[in-house]
Short mmCIF file of N, CA and C in Angstrom, two decimals:
data_model
loop_
_atom_site.label_atom_id
_atom_site.label_comp_id
_atom_site.label_asym_id
_atom_site.label_seq_id
_atom_site.Cartn_x
_atom_site.Cartn_y
_atom_site.Cartn_z
N UNK A 1 0.85 -1.17 0.00
CA UNK A 1 0.00 0.00 0.00
C UNK A 1 0.89 1.23 0.00
N UNK A 2 0.61 2.15 -0.89
CA UNK A 2 1.38 3.39 -0.94
C UNK A 2 0.64 4.47 -0.17
N UNK A 3 1.40 5.26 0.58
CA UNK A 3 0.81 6.37 1.31
C UNK A 3 0.92 7.63 0.47
N UNK A 4 -0.16 8.36 0.44
CA UNK A 4 -0.17 9.63 -0.28
C UNK A 4 0.14 10.72 0.72
N UNK A 5 1.14 11.52 0.42
CA UNK A 5 1.53 12.61 1.31
C UNK A 5 1.46 13.92 0.55
N UNK A 6 1.31 15.01 1.28
CA UNK A 6 1.27 16.32 0.65
C UNK A 6 2.67 16.85 0.45
N UNK A 7 2.84 17.66 -0.54
CA UNK A 7 4.14 18.27 -0.82
C UNK A 7 4.37 19.43 0.14
N UNK A 8 3.34 20.20 0.39
CA UNK A 8 3.44 21.35 1.29
C UNK A 8 3.11 20.93 2.70
N UNK A 9 3.61 21.73 3.64
CA UNK A 9 3.28 21.49 5.03
C UNK A 9 1.86 21.94 5.33
N UNK A 10 1.38 21.60 6.49
CA UNK A 10 0.04 21.98 6.91
C UNK A 10 0.02 23.48 7.17
N UNK A 11 -0.98 24.15 6.64
CA UNK A 11 -1.11 25.59 6.82
C UNK A 11 -2.15 25.83 7.90
N UNK A 12 -1.71 26.31 9.04
CA UNK A 12 -2.62 26.61 10.14
C UNK A 12 -2.18 27.90 10.80
N UNK A 13 -2.98 28.34 11.75
CA UNK A 13 -2.68 29.57 12.46
C UNK A 13 -1.53 29.39 13.46
N UNK A 14 -1.28 28.17 13.87
CA UNK A 14 -0.18 27.94 14.81
C UNK A 14 0.79 26.92 14.23
N UNK A 15 2.04 27.01 14.65
CA UNK A 15 3.07 26.12 14.12
C UNK A 15 3.07 24.76 14.79
N UNK A 16 2.48 24.64 15.96
CA UNK A 16 2.58 23.39 16.71
C UNK A 16 1.37 22.48 16.51
N UNK A 17 0.65 22.62 15.44
CA UNK A 17 -0.54 21.81 15.20
C UNK A 17 -0.13 20.44 14.70
N UNK A 18 -0.73 19.43 15.23
CA UNK A 18 -0.55 18.07 14.73
C UNK A 18 -1.92 17.44 14.56
N UNK A 19 -2.03 16.45 13.70
CA UNK A 19 -3.35 15.84 13.50
C UNK A 19 -3.91 15.18 14.75
N UNK A 20 -3.04 14.83 15.68
CA UNK A 20 -3.49 14.14 16.88
C UNK A 20 -3.46 15.05 18.10
N UNK A 21 -3.48 16.35 17.87
CA UNK A 21 -3.42 17.30 18.98
C UNK A 21 -4.68 17.19 19.84
N UNK A 22 -4.53 17.52 21.07
CA UNK A 22 -5.64 17.55 22.00
C UNK A 22 -6.62 18.64 21.57
N UNK A 23 -7.92 18.43 21.75
CA UNK A 23 -8.89 19.47 21.38
C UNK A 23 -8.69 20.73 22.20
N UNK A 24 -8.15 20.62 23.38
CA UNK A 24 -7.92 21.78 24.23
C UNK A 24 -6.83 22.67 23.67
N UNK A 25 -6.00 22.17 22.78
CA UNK A 25 -4.90 22.96 22.23
C UNK A 25 -5.30 23.81 21.04
N UNK A 26 -6.51 23.63 20.52
CA UNK A 26 -6.93 24.44 19.39
C UNK A 26 -7.10 25.88 19.82
N UNK A 27 -6.83 26.78 18.89
CA UNK A 27 -6.92 28.20 19.20
C UNK A 27 -8.37 28.61 19.41
N UNK A 28 -8.61 29.34 20.44
CA UNK A 28 -9.93 29.90 20.72
C UNK A 28 -10.01 31.28 20.08
N UNK A 29 -11.22 31.74 19.76
CA UNK A 29 -11.33 33.10 19.21
C UNK A 29 -10.92 34.12 20.26
N UNK A 30 -10.33 35.19 19.78
CA UNK A 30 -9.92 36.26 20.68
C UNK A 30 -11.14 37.07 21.11
N UNK A 31 -10.96 37.90 22.12
CA UNK A 31 -12.05 38.76 22.56
C UNK A 31 -12.49 39.70 21.45
N UNK A 32 -11.54 40.19 20.65
CA UNK A 32 -11.88 41.09 19.55
C UNK A 32 -12.72 40.37 18.50
N UNK A 33 -12.39 39.11 18.21
CA UNK A 33 -13.17 38.35 17.24
C UNK A 33 -14.57 38.07 17.77
N UNK A 34 -14.68 37.75 19.05
CA UNK A 34 -15.99 37.53 19.64
C UNK A 34 -16.82 38.81 19.63
N UNK A 35 -16.19 39.95 19.89
CA UNK A 35 -16.90 41.23 19.84
C UNK A 35 -17.39 41.53 18.42
N UNK A 36 -16.56 41.22 17.43
CA UNK A 36 -16.95 41.45 16.03
C UNK A 36 -18.14 40.57 15.66
N UNK A 37 -18.11 39.32 16.10
CA UNK A 37 -19.24 38.42 15.83
C UNK A 37 -20.50 38.94 16.50
N UNK A 38 -20.36 39.40 17.73
CA UNK A 38 -21.51 39.94 18.48
C UNK A 38 -22.09 41.15 17.76
N UNK A 39 -21.21 42.01 17.21
CA UNK A 39 -21.69 43.20 16.48
C UNK A 39 -22.42 42.80 15.20
N UNK A 40 -21.96 41.73 14.55
CA UNK A 40 -22.55 41.31 13.28
C UNK A 40 -23.74 40.37 13.45
N UNK A 41 -24.04 39.97 14.67
CA UNK A 41 -25.09 38.98 14.89
C UNK A 41 -26.46 39.41 14.35
N UNK A 42 -26.90 40.66 14.49
CA UNK A 42 -28.20 41.03 13.90
C UNK A 42 -28.23 40.83 12.38
N UNK A 43 -27.12 41.14 11.71
CA UNK A 43 -27.05 40.94 10.26
C UNK A 43 -27.06 39.45 9.93
N UNK A 44 -26.33 38.66 10.70
CA UNK A 44 -26.30 37.21 10.48
C UNK A 44 -27.70 36.63 10.61
N UNK A 45 -28.41 37.02 11.66
CA UNK A 45 -29.77 36.51 11.87
C UNK A 45 -30.72 36.97 10.77
N UNK A 46 -30.55 38.20 10.29
CA UNK A 46 -31.39 38.69 9.20
C UNK A 46 -31.13 37.89 7.93
N UNK A 47 -29.88 37.55 7.67
CA UNK A 47 -29.56 36.75 6.49
C UNK A 47 -30.12 35.34 6.61
N UNK A 48 -30.10 34.79 7.81
CA UNK A 48 -30.69 33.46 8.03
C UNK A 48 -32.19 33.50 7.76
N UNK A 49 -32.86 34.55 8.22
CA UNK A 49 -34.30 34.68 7.97
C UNK A 49 -34.58 34.78 6.47
N UNK A 50 -33.76 35.54 5.75
CA UNK A 50 -33.93 35.65 4.31
C UNK A 50 -33.72 34.30 3.64
N UNK A 51 -32.71 33.59 4.05
CA UNK A 51 -32.45 32.27 3.49
C UNK A 51 -33.60 31.31 3.77
N UNK A 52 -34.14 31.36 4.99
CA UNK A 52 -35.29 30.53 5.33
C UNK A 52 -36.49 30.84 4.43
N UNK A 53 -36.73 32.13 4.22
CA UNK A 53 -37.86 32.53 3.38
C UNK A 53 -37.65 32.07 1.94
N UNK A 54 -36.41 32.11 1.47
CA UNK A 54 -36.14 31.66 0.10
C UNK A 54 -36.22 30.14 -0.02
N UNK A 55 -35.78 29.43 0.99
CA UNK A 55 -35.82 27.96 0.96
C UNK A 55 -37.26 27.46 0.91
N UNK A 56 -38.15 28.14 1.61
CA UNK A 56 -39.56 27.74 1.63
C UNK A 56 -40.13 27.70 0.21
N UNK A 57 -39.67 28.59 -0.65
CA UNK A 57 -40.25 28.71 -1.99
C UNK A 57 -39.51 27.89 -3.04
N UNK A 58 -38.54 27.09 -2.65
CA UNK A 58 -37.77 26.33 -3.65
C UNK A 58 -38.61 25.30 -4.40
N UNK A 59 -39.50 24.64 -3.73
CA UNK A 59 -40.24 23.55 -4.37
C UNK A 59 -41.69 23.90 -4.71
N UNK A 60 -41.99 25.18 -4.68
CA UNK A 60 -43.35 25.58 -5.03
C UNK A 60 -43.35 26.99 -5.59
N UNK A 61 -44.43 27.35 -6.20
CA UNK A 61 -44.59 28.72 -6.68
C UNK A 61 -44.85 29.62 -5.49
N UNK A 62 -44.10 30.71 -5.36
CA UNK A 62 -44.30 31.59 -4.19
C UNK A 62 -45.69 32.20 -4.18
N UNK A 63 -46.29 32.18 -3.01
CA UNK A 63 -47.58 32.84 -2.83
C UNK A 63 -47.33 34.31 -2.53
N UNK A 64 -48.41 35.06 -2.43
CA UNK A 64 -48.29 36.48 -2.09
C UNK A 64 -47.64 36.63 -0.71
N UNK A 65 -48.01 35.76 0.21
CA UNK A 65 -47.41 35.80 1.55
C UNK A 65 -45.92 35.50 1.49
N UNK A 66 -45.51 34.52 0.67
CA UNK A 66 -44.09 34.21 0.51
C UNK A 66 -43.33 35.41 -0.07
N UNK A 67 -43.93 36.04 -1.05
CA UNK A 67 -43.30 37.21 -1.68
C UNK A 67 -43.11 38.33 -0.66
N UNK A 68 -44.12 38.58 0.15
CA UNK A 68 -44.00 39.61 1.19
C UNK A 68 -42.96 39.24 2.23
N UNK A 69 -42.92 37.96 2.60
CA UNK A 69 -41.94 37.50 3.59
C UNK A 69 -40.52 37.70 3.07
N UNK A 70 -40.28 37.36 1.81
CA UNK A 70 -38.95 37.54 1.21
C UNK A 70 -38.61 39.02 1.12
N UNK A 71 -39.56 39.85 0.71
CA UNK A 71 -39.31 41.28 0.60
C UNK A 71 -38.98 41.89 1.96
N UNK A 72 -39.74 41.50 3.00
CA UNK A 72 -39.45 42.01 4.35
C UNK A 72 -38.08 41.54 4.83
N UNK A 73 -37.73 40.29 4.53
CA UNK A 73 -36.44 39.76 4.94
C UNK A 73 -35.30 40.49 4.22
N UNK A 74 -35.48 40.76 2.92
CA UNK A 74 -34.46 41.53 2.19
C UNK A 74 -34.30 42.93 2.76
N UNK A 75 -35.42 43.57 3.06
CA UNK A 75 -35.36 44.90 3.64
C UNK A 75 -34.67 44.89 5.00
N UNK A 76 -34.91 43.85 5.77
CA UNK A 76 -34.26 43.73 7.09
C UNK A 76 -32.75 43.54 6.92
N UNK A 77 -32.34 42.73 5.94
CA UNK A 77 -30.91 42.55 5.68
C UNK A 77 -30.28 43.88 5.30
N UNK A 78 -30.92 44.62 4.41
CA UNK A 78 -30.38 45.92 4.02
C UNK A 78 -30.30 46.88 5.20
N UNK A 79 -31.33 46.87 6.03
CA UNK A 79 -31.35 47.73 7.20
C UNK A 79 -30.23 47.37 8.17
N UNK A 80 -30.02 46.07 8.40
CA UNK A 80 -28.96 45.64 9.31
C UNK A 80 -27.57 45.93 8.74
N UNK A 81 -27.43 45.79 7.42
CA UNK A 81 -26.14 46.13 6.79
C UNK A 81 -25.85 47.61 6.96
N UNK A 82 -26.87 48.45 6.77
CA UNK A 82 -26.70 49.88 6.95
C UNK A 82 -26.34 50.21 8.39
N UNK A 83 -27.04 49.59 9.33
CA UNK A 83 -26.76 49.84 10.75
C UNK A 83 -25.35 49.39 11.12
N UNK A 84 -24.92 48.25 10.60
CA UNK A 84 -23.57 47.77 10.88
C UNK A 84 -22.52 48.70 10.28
N UNK A 85 -22.76 49.18 9.07
CA UNK A 85 -21.83 50.11 8.44
C UNK A 85 -21.75 51.41 9.23
N UNK A 86 -22.88 51.89 9.72
CA UNK A 86 -22.88 53.11 10.52
C UNK A 86 -22.16 52.92 11.84
N UNK A 87 -22.34 51.74 12.47
CA UNK A 87 -21.62 51.46 13.71
C UNK A 87 -20.13 51.35 13.46
N UNK A 88 -19.75 50.72 12.35
CA UNK A 88 -18.34 50.53 12.03
C UNK A 88 -17.67 51.85 11.65
N UNK A 89 -18.42 52.75 11.04
CA UNK A 89 -17.85 54.04 10.63
C UNK A 89 -17.46 54.88 11.84
N UNK A 90 -18.12 54.70 12.95
CA UNK A 90 -17.83 55.48 14.14
C UNK A 90 -16.66 54.95 14.94
N UNK A 91 -16.16 53.78 14.58
CA UNK A 91 -15.06 53.17 15.32
C UNK A 91 -13.75 53.70 14.78
N UNK A 92 -12.87 54.16 15.66
CA UNK A 92 -11.55 54.63 15.24
C UNK A 92 -10.53 53.54 15.53
N UNK A 93 -9.62 53.39 14.61
CA UNK A 93 -8.60 52.36 14.76
C UNK A 93 -7.39 52.92 15.48
N UNK A 94 -6.74 52.11 16.30
CA UNK A 94 -5.55 52.58 16.99
C UNK A 94 -4.41 52.78 16.00
N UNK A 95 -3.49 53.65 16.35
CA UNK A 95 -2.33 53.88 15.49
C UNK A 95 -2.26 55.29 14.95
N UNK A 96 -3.34 56.04 15.03
CA UNK A 96 -3.33 57.43 14.62
C UNK A 96 -3.21 57.65 13.12
N UNK A 97 -3.63 56.68 12.32
CA UNK A 97 -3.57 56.87 10.87
C UNK A 97 -4.57 57.92 10.44
N UNK A 98 -4.15 58.76 9.53
CA UNK A 98 -5.01 59.86 9.10
C UNK A 98 -5.86 59.47 7.93
#
């Protein structure tokens, strides 16, 4: 039996990763990453609602109610994207870049 090996090394965020590493050794998200996810959560949920509304209509002709549901979900996604952009615009980055 021949073993197939990769030519390149494993590309990960840390150099000490092995396939048999303990699950406790995997990198956890940083506080900044968790904060970013928390800020984006309303947009994520709005996109999930839009996807749900679109999935409902995959195997049937959309009814008027389905059309309204999709339109409201799209409007909510746009509203959340705008709100996220406005929140992000007010954040200043460290370093004093002009």
